mmCIF file of C-alpha atoms and ligand atoms in Angstrom:
data_model
loop_
_atom_site.group_PDB
_atom_site.id
_atom_site.type_symbol
_atom_site.label_atom_id
_atom_site.label_comp_id
_atom_site.label_asym_id
_atom_site.label_seq_id
_atom_site.Cartn_x
_atom_site.Cartn_y
_atom_site.Cartn_z
ATOM 1 C CA UNK P 1 -109.552 76.351 -23.138
ATOM 2 C CA UNK P 2 -107.585 79.416 -22.835
ATOM 3 C CA UNK P 3 -107.396 81.988 -19.751
ATOM 4 C CA UNK P 4 -109.863 84.351 -21.237
ATOM 5 C CA UNK P 5 -111.045 87.651 -19.945
ATOM 6 C CA UNK P 6 -114.222 88.859 -18.854
ATOM 7 C CA UNK P 7 -116.252 90.439 -21.522
ATOM 8 C CA UNK P 8 -118.827 87.278 -22.568
ATOM 9 C CA UNK P 9 -119.087 86.704 -19.212
ATOM 10 C CA UNK P 10 -119.782 89.736 -18.200
ATOM 11 C CA UNK P 11 -123.041 90.106 -20.450
ATOM 12 C CA UNK P 12 -124.041 86.769 -19.758
ATOM 13 C CA UNK P 13 -124.393 87.866 -15.589
ATOM 14 C CA UNK P 14 -125.918 90.996 -16.837
ATOM 15 C CA UNK P 15 -128.626 89.378 -19.119
ATOM 16 C CA UNK P 16 -129.363 86.408 -16.559
ATOM 17 C CA UNK P 17 -128.847 88.569 -13.539
ATOM 18 C CA UNK P 18 -126.549 86.490 -11.361
ATOM 19 C CA UNK P 19 -122.603 88.127 -10.844
ATOM 20 C CA UNK P 20 -119.494 85.954 -11.819
ATOM 21 C CA UNK P 21 -116.954 85.070 -8.116
ATOM 22 C CA UNK P 22 -113.834 87.381 -8.371
ATOM 23 C CA UNK P 23 -112.158 85.356 -5.816
ATOM 24 C CA UNK P 24 -108.674 86.673 -4.046
ATOM 25 C CA UNK P 25 -105.257 84.609 -4.845
ATOM 26 C CA UNK P 26 -101.971 84.051 -3.447
ATOM 27 C CA UNK P 27 -100.981 80.680 -2.457
ATOM 28 C CA UNK P 28 -101.861 77.144 -5.085
ATOM 29 C CA UNK P 29 -103.333 75.397 -2.229
ATOM 30 C CA UNK P 30 -105.976 78.649 -2.412
ATOM 31 C CA UNK P 31 -106.014 78.569 -6.071
ATOM 32 C CA UNK P 32 -106.985 74.991 -6.348
ATOM 33 C CA UNK P 33 -109.709 74.937 -3.362
ATOM 34 C CA UNK P 34 -111.416 77.905 -5.539
ATOM 35 C CA UNK P 35 -111.078 75.753 -9.346
ATOM 36 C CA UNK P 36 -111.673 72.457 -7.792
ATOM 37 C CA UNK P 37 -114.681 73.814 -6.440
ATOM 38 C CA UNK P 38 -115.310 76.059 -9.759
ATOM 39 C CA UNK P 39 -114.116 72.887 -12.039
ATOM 40 C CA UNK P 40 -117.734 70.589 -9.234
ATOM 41 C CA UNK P 41 -119.768 73.538 -10.355
ATOM 42 C CA UNK P 42 -119.476 74.385 -13.288
ATOM 43 C CA UNK P 43 -118.871 78.037 -13.278
ATOM 44 C CA UNK P 44 -116.943 80.741 -14.495
ATOM 45 C CA UNK P 45 -114.332 82.218 -12.835
ATOM 46 C CA UNK P 46 -112.326 85.710 -11.929
ATOM 47 C CA UNK P 47 -108.962 84.729 -10.250
ATOM 48 C CA UNK P 48 -107.597 87.954 -9.172
ATOM 49 C CA UNK P 49 -104.492 89.756 -7.590
ATOM 50 C CA UNK P 50 -103.471 92.117 -6.082
ATOM 51 C CA UNK P 51 -100.299 94.022 -5.924
ATOM 52 C CA UNK P 52 -99.343 92.459 -2.392
ATOM 53 C CA UNK P 53 -100.114 88.820 -3.869
ATOM 54 C CA UNK P 54 -98.016 89.221 -6.306
ATOM 55 C CA UNK P 55 -94.968 90.661 -3.920
ATOM 56 C CA UNK P 56 -95.511 87.821 -1.511
ATOM 57 C CA UNK P 57 -95.807 84.578 -4.024
ATOM 58 C CA UNK P 58 -94.130 86.849 -7.318
ATOM 59 C CA UNK P 59 -95.984 86.933 -10.726
ATOM 60 C CA UNK P 60 -94.532 84.037 -12.457
ATOM 61 C CA UNK P 61 -95.579 82.008 -10.189
ATOM 62 C CA UNK P 62 -99.383 82.735 -9.709
ATOM 63 C CA UNK P 63 -99.572 83.161 -13.399
ATOM 64 C CA UNK P 64 -97.932 79.826 -13.830
ATOM 65 C CA UNK P 65 -100.144 78.044 -10.896
ATOM 66 C CA UNK P 66 -103.476 79.954 -13.088
ATOM 67 C CA UNK P 67 -101.948 78.446 -15.860
ATOM 68 C CA UNK P 68 -101.706 74.555 -14.278
ATOM 69 C CA UNK P 69 -105.606 74.987 -13.032
ATOM 70 C CA UNK P 70 -106.706 76.186 -16.245
ATOM 71 C CA UNK P 71 -105.251 73.125 -17.809
ATOM 72 C CA UNK P 72 -106.658 70.252 -14.901
ATOM 73 C CA UNK P 73 -109.696 71.802 -15.231
ATOM 74 C CA UNK P 74 -110.540 73.667 -18.513
ATOM 75 C CA UNK P 75 -112.828 76.545 -17.461
ATOM 76 C CA UNK P 76 -112.102 80.076 -18.744
ATOM 77 C CA UNK P 77 -110.825 82.279 -16.312
ATOM 78 C CA UNK P 78 -109.536 85.503 -15.981
ATOM 79 C CA UNK P 79 -106.696 86.212 -14.034
ATOM 80 C CA UNK P 80 -106.883 89.973 -13.078
ATOM 81 C CA UNK P 81 -105.179 92.625 -11.313
ATOM 82 C CA UNK P 82 -107.212 93.990 -7.808
ATOM 83 C CA UNK P 83 -106.144 97.521 -6.765
ATOM 84 C CA UNK P 84 -104.092 98.584 -9.367
ATOM 85 C CA UNK P 85 -102.530 101.923 -7.642
ATOM 86 C CA UNK P 86 -100.919 103.274 -10.770
ATOM 87 C CA UNK P 87 -100.348 102.984 -13.999
ATOM 88 C CA UNK P 88 -96.842 101.215 -13.872
ATOM 89 C CA UNK P 89 -98.628 98.014 -11.610
ATOM 90 C CA UNK P 90 -101.125 97.942 -14.724
ATOM 91 C CA UNK P 91 -98.883 97.655 -17.294
ATOM 92 C CA UNK P 92 -97.063 94.974 -16.192
ATOM 93 C CA UNK P 93 -99.831 92.841 -15.660
ATOM 94 C CA UNK P 94 -100.704 93.578 -19.372
ATOM 95 C CA UNK P 95 -96.825 92.702 -20.546
ATOM 96 C CA UNK P 96 -97.244 89.445 -17.738
ATOM 97 C CA UNK P 97 -100.035 87.669 -19.473
ATOM 98 C CA UNK P 98 -102.927 88.945 -16.890
ATOM 99 C CA UNK P 99 -106.455 89.096 -19.278
ATOM 100 C CA UNK P 100 -108.174 92.323 -16.889
ATOM 101 C CA UNK P 101 -106.854 94.858 -15.159
ATOM 102 C CA UNK P 102 -108.736 97.245 -12.089
ATOM 103 C CA UNK P 103 -107.002 100.052 -12.011
ATOM 104 C CA UNK P 104 -107.790 101.821 -8.689
ATOM 105 C CA UNK P 105 -107.738 106.480 -8.820
ATOM 106 C CA UNK P 106 -110.888 106.197 -5.633
ATOM 107 C CA UNK P 107 -107.834 108.153 -4.185
ATOM 108 C CA UNK P 108 -107.606 111.052 -6.921
ATOM 109 C CA UNK P 109 -109.596 113.899 -7.277
ATOM 110 C CA UNK P 110 -112.687 112.579 -10.614
ATOM 111 C CA UNK P 111 -110.372 114.781 -13.734
ATOM 112 C CA UNK P 112 -107.110 112.649 -12.399
ATOM 113 C CA UNK P 113 -109.401 109.310 -12.124
ATOM 114 C CA UNK P 114 -110.030 109.702 -15.497
ATOM 115 C CA UNK P 115 -106.996 110.659 -16.881
ATOM 116 C CA UNK P 116 -105.823 107.910 -14.663
ATOM 117 C CA UNK P 117 -107.947 105.435 -16.382
ATOM 118 C CA UNK P 118 -108.255 106.612 -19.365
ATOM 119 C CA UNK P 119 -104.683 105.873 -19.810
ATOM 120 C CA UNK P 120 -104.599 102.254 -18.287
ATOM 121 C CA UNK P 121 -107.497 101.611 -20.282
ATOM 122 C CA UNK P 122 -105.572 102.833 -24.233
ATOM 123 C CA UNK P 123 -102.534 100.838 -23.064
ATOM 124 C CA UNK P 124 -104.872 97.707 -22.524
ATOM 125 C CA UNK P 125 -106.984 97.647 -24.966
ATOM 126 C CA UNK P 126 -104.677 97.644 -27.354
ATOM 127 C CA UNK P 127 -103.160 94.240 -25.920
ATOM 128 C CA UNK P 128 -106.771 92.634 -25.939
ATOM 129 C CA UNK P 129 -106.930 93.293 -22.139
ATOM 130 C CA UNK P 130 -109.661 94.555 -19.899
ATOM 131 C CA UNK P 131 -110.371 97.662 -17.228
ATOM 132 C CA UNK P 132 -112.279 98.173 -14.679
ATOM 133 C CA UNK P 133 -112.745 101.468 -12.998
ATOM 134 C CA UNK P 134 -113.254 102.640 -9.854
ATOM 135 C CA UNK P 135 -115.440 105.732 -8.913
ATOM 136 C CA UNK P 136 -116.411 105.965 -4.792
ATOM 137 C CA UNK P 137 -114.141 105.436 -1.808
ATOM 138 C CA UNK P 138 -114.129 102.106 0.199
ATOM 139 C CA UNK P 139 -113.425 101.426 4.013
ATOM 140 C CA UNK P 140 -110.800 99.705 4.296
ATOM 141 C CA UNK P 141 -107.719 97.966 4.871
ATOM 142 C CA UNK P 142 -105.828 97.368 1.041
ATOM 143 C CA UNK P 143 -102.119 95.994 1.913
ATOM 144 C CA UNK P 144 -100.940 99.858 3.256
ATOM 145 C CA UNK P 145 -103.638 101.718 2.442
ATOM 146 C CA UNK P 146 -106.155 102.116 5.359
ATOM 147 C CA UNK P 147 -108.798 103.816 4.561
ATOM 148 C CA UNK P 148 -110.925 105.278 7.399
ATOM 149 C CA UNK P 149 -114.935 105.380 7.665
ATOM 150 C CA UNK P 150 -114.558 108.734 7.354
ATOM 151 C CA UNK P 151 -112.826 109.399 3.774
ATOM 152 C CA UNK P 152 -114.801 107.417 2.527
ATOM 153 C CA UNK P 153 -117.984 107.983 -0.262
ATOM 154 C CA UNK P 154 -120.310 106.931 -1.974
ATOM 155 C CA UNK P 155 -120.397 107.258 -5.670
ATOM 156 C CA UNK P 156 -122.185 109.855 -7.041
ATOM 157 C CA UNK P 157 -124.241 108.183 -10.116
ATOM 158 C CA UNK P 158 -124.631 111.155 -11.734
ATOM 159 C CA UNK P 159 -120.470 111.323 -12.364
ATOM 160 C CA UNK P 160 -120.734 107.672 -13.974
ATOM 161 C CA UNK P 161 -121.901 108.379 -17.460
ATOM 162 C CA UNK P 162 -119.005 110.999 -17.840
ATOM 163 C CA UNK P 163 -116.678 108.044 -16.399
ATOM 164 C CA UNK P 164 -117.733 105.997 -18.189
ATOM 165 C CA UNK P 165 -117.290 107.573 -21.269
ATOM 166 C CA UNK P 166 -114.777 109.936 -21.219
ATOM 167 C CA UNK P 167 -112.255 106.303 -19.250
ATOM 168 C CA UNK P 168 -113.750 103.895 -22.040
ATOM 169 C CA UNK P 169 -113.354 101.720 -18.932
ATOM 170 C CA UNK P 170 -114.566 98.258 -19.562
ATOM 171 C CA UNK P 171 -116.294 97.702 -15.805
ATOM 172 C CA UNK P 172 -116.729 99.908 -12.530
ATOM 173 C CA UNK P 173 -117.440 98.893 -9.546
ATOM 174 C CA UNK P 174 -119.018 101.659 -6.924
ATOM 175 C CA UNK P 175 -119.332 102.385 -3.259
ATOM 176 C CA UNK P 176 -122.875 101.502 -1.892
ATOM 177 C CA UNK P 177 -121.938 100.763 1.975
ATOM 178 C CA UNK P 178 -119.717 97.519 1.137
ATOM 179 C CA UNK P 179 -115.977 97.520 2.748
ATOM 180 C CA UNK P 180 -112.712 95.748 2.425
ATOM 181 C CA UNK P 181 -112.461 93.436 5.602
ATOM 182 C CA UNK P 182 -114.110 91.532 8.236
ATOM 183 C CA UNK P 183 -115.028 94.324 10.234
ATOM 184 C CA UNK P 184 -118.315 95.652 7.944
ATOM 185 C CA UNK P 185 -120.354 97.118 10.175
ATOM 186 C CA UNK P 186 -121.554 97.691 13.794
ATOM 187 C CA UNK P 187 -125.223 97.179 14.291
ATOM 188 C CA UNK P 188 -126.597 96.926 11.307
ATOM 189 C CA UNK P 189 -125.781 95.988 7.557
ATOM 190 C CA UNK P 190 -126.878 98.760 5.074
ATOM 191 C CA UNK P 191 -126.345 99.613 1.773
ATOM 192 C CA UNK P 192 -127.476 102.353 -0.867
ATOM 193 C CA UNK P 193 -129.246 100.057 -2.393
ATOM 194 C CA UNK P 194 -130.305 103.205 -4.675
ATOM 195 C CA UNK P 195 -127.471 104.155 -5.405
ATOM 196 C CA UNK P 196 -127.066 100.841 -7.609
ATOM 197 C CA UNK P 197 -130.143 101.080 -8.664
ATOM 198 C CA UNK P 198 -129.942 104.596 -10.403
ATOM 199 C CA UNK P 199 -126.434 103.450 -11.759
ATOM 200 C CA UNK P 200 -128.301 100.592 -13.862
ATOM 201 C CA UNK P 201 -130.513 102.957 -15.447
ATOM 202 C CA UNK P 202 -127.920 106.099 -16.375
ATOM 203 C CA UNK P 203 -126.190 103.109 -17.156
ATOM 204 C CA UNK P 204 -128.052 100.488 -18.167
ATOM 205 C CA UNK P 205 -126.584 96.711 -19.411
ATOM 206 C CA UNK P 206 -122.817 98.535 -18.279
ATOM 207 C CA UNK P 207 -121.673 95.234 -15.742
ATOM 208 C CA UNK P 208 -121.072 96.939 -11.945
ATOM 209 C CA UNK P 209 -118.318 95.448 -9.602
ATOM 210 C CA UNK P 210 -118.859 94.747 -5.944
ATOM 211 C CA UNK P 211 -116.538 95.111 -3.644
ATOM 212 C CA UNK P 212 -115.906 94.472 -0.157
ATOM 213 C CA UNK P 213 -118.732 91.653 -0.183
ATOM 214 C CA UNK P 214 -117.253 89.297 1.888
ATOM 215 C CA UNK P 215 -119.996 87.245 3.993
ATOM 216 C CA UNK P 216 -117.455 87.598 6.710
ATOM 217 C CA UNK P 217 -118.944 83.576 7.381
ATOM 218 C CA UNK P 218 -120.000 83.311 11.323
ATOM 219 C CA UNK P 219 -119.082 79.563 11.297
ATOM 220 C CA UNK P 220 -115.340 81.125 10.494
ATOM 221 C CA UNK P 221 -115.002 83.834 12.524
ATOM 222 C CA UNK P 222 -116.275 81.099 15.082
ATOM 223 C CA UNK P 223 -114.444 78.466 14.925
ATOM 224 C CA UNK P 224 -111.251 80.887 15.505
ATOM 225 C CA UNK P 225 -112.440 82.288 17.872
ATOM 226 C CA UNK P 226 -112.835 78.886 20.220
ATOM 227 C CA UNK P 227 -109.795 78.235 18.651
ATOM 228 C CA UNK P 228 -107.056 80.587 20.137
ATOM 229 C CA UNK P 229 -108.621 83.623 18.349
ATOM 230 C CA UNK P 230 -109.875 87.181 18.927
ATOM 231 C CA UNK P 231 -112.479 88.593 16.482
ATOM 232 C CA UNK P 232 -115.081 90.552 18.540
ATOM 233 C CA UNK P 233 -117.394 91.750 16.199
ATOM 234 C CA UNK P 234 -116.597 90.569 12.915
ATOM 235 C CA UNK P 235 -119.643 90.741 10.327
ATOM 236 C CA UNK P 236 -119.761 91.009 6.447
ATOM 237 C CA UNK P 237 -122.521 91.450 3.973
ATOM 238 C CA UNK P 238 -125.611 89.493 4.576
ATOM 239 C CA UNK P 239 -126.003 87.000 1.641
ATOM 240 C CA UNK P 240 -129.460 87.890 0.646
ATOM 241 C CA UNK P 241 -128.317 91.917 -0.121
ATOM 242 C CA UNK P 242 -125.341 89.927 -2.813
ATOM 243 C CA UNK P 243 -128.132 88.354 -3.824
ATOM 244 C CA UNK P 244 -129.966 91.395 -4.627
ATOM 245 C CA UNK P 245 -126.358 93.037 -6.439
ATOM 246 C CA UNK P 246 -126.156 90.486 -8.279
ATOM 247 C CA UNK P 247 -129.932 90.057 -9.561
ATOM 248 C CA UNK P 248 -128.732 94.002 -10.773
ATOM 249 C CA UNK P 249 -126.369 95.886 -12.572
ATOM 250 C CA UNK P 250 -123.806 93.516 -10.281
ATOM 251 C CA UNK P 251 -122.157 91.481 -12.272
ATOM 252 C CA UNK P 252 -118.568 90.505 -10.476
ATOM 253 C CA UNK P 253 -118.330 90.162 -6.455
ATOM 254 C CA UNK P 254 -114.574 90.345 -4.488
ATOM 255 C CA UNK P 255 -114.636 88.281 -2.028
ATOM 256 C CA UNK P 256 -110.928 87.437 -0.503
ATOM 257 C CA UNK P 257 -111.780 88.591 3.307
ATOM 258 C CA UNK P 258 -113.607 85.017 4.023
ATOM 259 C CA UNK P 259 -111.272 82.755 1.778
ATOM 260 C CA UNK P 260 -109.153 84.091 4.985
ATOM 261 C CA UNK P 261 -111.425 82.733 8.100
ATOM 262 C CA UNK P 262 -112.065 79.325 6.392
ATOM 263 C CA UNK P 263 -108.313 79.421 5.912
ATOM 264 C CA UNK P 264 -107.066 80.355 9.419
ATOM 265 C CA UNK P 265 -109.883 78.464 11.086
ATOM 266 C CA UNK P 266 -109.666 75.489 9.926
ATOM 267 C CA UNK P 267 -106.257 75.768 10.264
ATOM 268 C CA UNK P 268 -106.399 76.658 13.478
ATOM 269 C CA UNK P 269 -108.498 73.445 15.437
ATOM 270 C CA UNK P 270 -106.145 71.756 13.307
ATOM 271 C CA UNK P 271 -103.157 72.615 14.870
ATOM 272 C CA UNK P 272 -106.105 72.568 18.575
ATOM 273 C CA UNK P 273 -107.064 69.729 17.011
ATOM 274 C CA UNK P 274 -103.530 68.049 16.277
ATOM 275 C CA UNK P 275 -100.760 70.000 18.626
ATOM 276 C CA UNK P 276 -98.452 67.778 17.456
ATOM 277 C CA UNK P 277 -98.732 68.443 13.642
ATOM 278 C CA UNK P 278 -95.217 69.473 11.765
ATOM 279 C CA UNK P 279 -95.860 68.568 7.569
ATOM 280 C CA UNK P 280 -97.354 71.562 5.758
ATOM 281 C CA UNK P 281 -99.532 68.891 3.971
ATOM 282 C CA UNK P 282 -101.600 67.959 7.309
ATOM 283 C CA UNK P 283 -102.905 71.221 7.697
ATOM 284 C CA UNK P 284 -103.022 72.901 4.562
ATOM 285 C CA UNK P 285 -105.173 69.771 2.869
ATOM 286 C CA UNK P 286 -107.817 70.883 5.263
ATOM 287 C CA UNK P 287 -107.737 74.099 4.988
ATOM 288 C CA UNK P 288 -108.386 73.429 1.387
ATOM 289 C CA UNK P 289 -110.658 71.509 0.993
ATOM 290 C CA UNK P 290 -112.432 74.396 3.649
ATOM 291 C CA UNK P 291 -111.340 76.687 0.575
ATOM 292 C CA UNK P 292 -113.650 74.603 -1.759
ATOM 293 C CA UNK P 293 -116.372 74.426 -0.180
ATOM 294 C CA UNK P 294 -116.864 78.318 0.826
ATOM 295 C CA UNK P 295 -116.378 78.722 -2.621
ATOM 296 C CA UNK P 296 -119.140 76.423 -3.674
ATOM 297 C CA UNK P 297 -121.845 77.015 -1.473
ATOM 298 C CA UNK P 298 -121.033 81.272 -2.746
ATOM 299 C CA UNK P 299 -121.220 80.249 -6.323
ATOM 300 C CA UNK P 300 -123.890 78.095 -6.227
ATOM 301 C CA UNK P 301 -126.326 80.122 -3.868
ATOM 302 C CA UNK P 302 -125.212 83.372 -3.408
ATOM 303 C CA UNK P 303 -123.844 84.661 -7.108
ATOM 304 C CA UNK P 304 -125.824 82.135 -9.054
ATOM 305 C CA UNK P 305 -123.261 81.237 -11.663
ATOM 306 C CA UNK P 306 -123.449 77.507 -11.709
ATOM 307 C CA UNK P 307 -123.851 76.064 -15.546
ATOM 308 C CA UNK P 308 -123.113 78.885 -16.410
ATOM 309 C CA UNK P 309 -119.785 77.504 -19.051
HETATM 310 O O1 G3H N 1 -109.206 94.421 -1.899
HETATM 311 C C1 G3H N 1 -108.185 93.530 -0.506
HETATM 312 C C2 G3H N 1 -107.800 92.253 -1.601
HETATM 313 O O2 G3H N 1 -108.997 92.072 -0.265
HETATM 314 C C3 G3H N 1 -106.728 92.398 -1.032
HETATM 315 O O3 G3H N 1 -106.057 92.539 -0.006
HETATM 316 O O4 G3H N 1 -104.205 93.401 -0.763
HETATM 317 O O5 G3H N 1 -103.847 92.836 1.303
HETATM 318 O O6 G3H N 1 -104.152 91.335 -0.702
HETATM 319 P P1 G3H N 1 -104.831 92.317 -0.545
HETATM 320 P P1 13P N 2 -113.779 91.260 1.164
HETATM 321 O O1 13P N 2 -112.123 91.141 2.190
HETATM 322 O O2 13P N 2 -114.884 91.451 1.235
HETATM 323 O O3 13P N 2 -113.332 89.912 0.734
HETATM 324 O O4 13P N 2 -113.710 92.377 -0.193
HETATM 325 C C1 13P N 2 -112.391 91.439 -1.431
HETATM 326 C C2 13P N 2 -111.903 92.556 -2.475
HETATM 327 O O5 13P N 2 -113.114 93.384 -2.410
HETATM 328 C C3 13P N 2 -110.820 92.966 -2.772
HETATM 329 O O6 13P N 2 -110.416 93.595 -4.214
HETATM 330 ZN ZN1 ZN N 3 -111.557 95.404 -3.551
#
């Protein structure tokens, strides 16, 4: 099975009322944990790479690790650029073998977002690569960019059809109240499902993407806090809200923070219990297992994409 695009995956997910998991990857153990889980659950998969991940691990290393995972698992895997901020990074990822890129023009005006997104779409489609755009702005931290709550804005449904038609994008990330990172809500979690439902009516059959979709699993936050960390007030998107989004038009659900928390909690616990360890395999192996367990649970109990190959 080669690396694939998300076209078929999204079509089946839309029709089946489930979503594909898009997990951020930064190193070998993360890639192994995610892909071993997907293999056991017979699930299609999107592995996504941010600009920060490319800077940290290097494009070629990540590409070759993902190619190794494809060989080992024989799964359909999409390699996706997460939050591409300009044409150049999208071009570099397309030229470097990615099958999907996101151009995140959400910080620009509507007109400039359309122009930039269309430029990427034209280049990508000529090369068989698919493109995710973004309309509306999430709060939270991505790389060095910190979007404050005041600068965040919900997607305007009335702009969606024009954006999709003028750009030719294959999927669209929207803002309905989620945010990046581990502090998504103060108090009760609220998402604007009315906006999602309106968009679904305006562009029926078109795949929507939900960013900032970690649930910030309490078990791992508690583990971090118990073993020397300090994350008061960490809170994510309740799983039943993700299930609801997946049953509507959301075909791709982005998860990064939960992986970070599982990895960090497990490593903190390991060192608290084994202060003398200095072999990285001793603490990275349990972290990899924790990622695998976490992803299996997401695939089966949240996304519903198990046994969908
Ligand atoms: O949306 C952001 C993702 O969580 C990636 O985070 O830019 O720190 O790699 P990063
Ligand atoms: P989380 O921070 O909720 O995991 O969101 C990740 C994301 O949206 C990556 O693009
Ligand atoms: Zn995101």
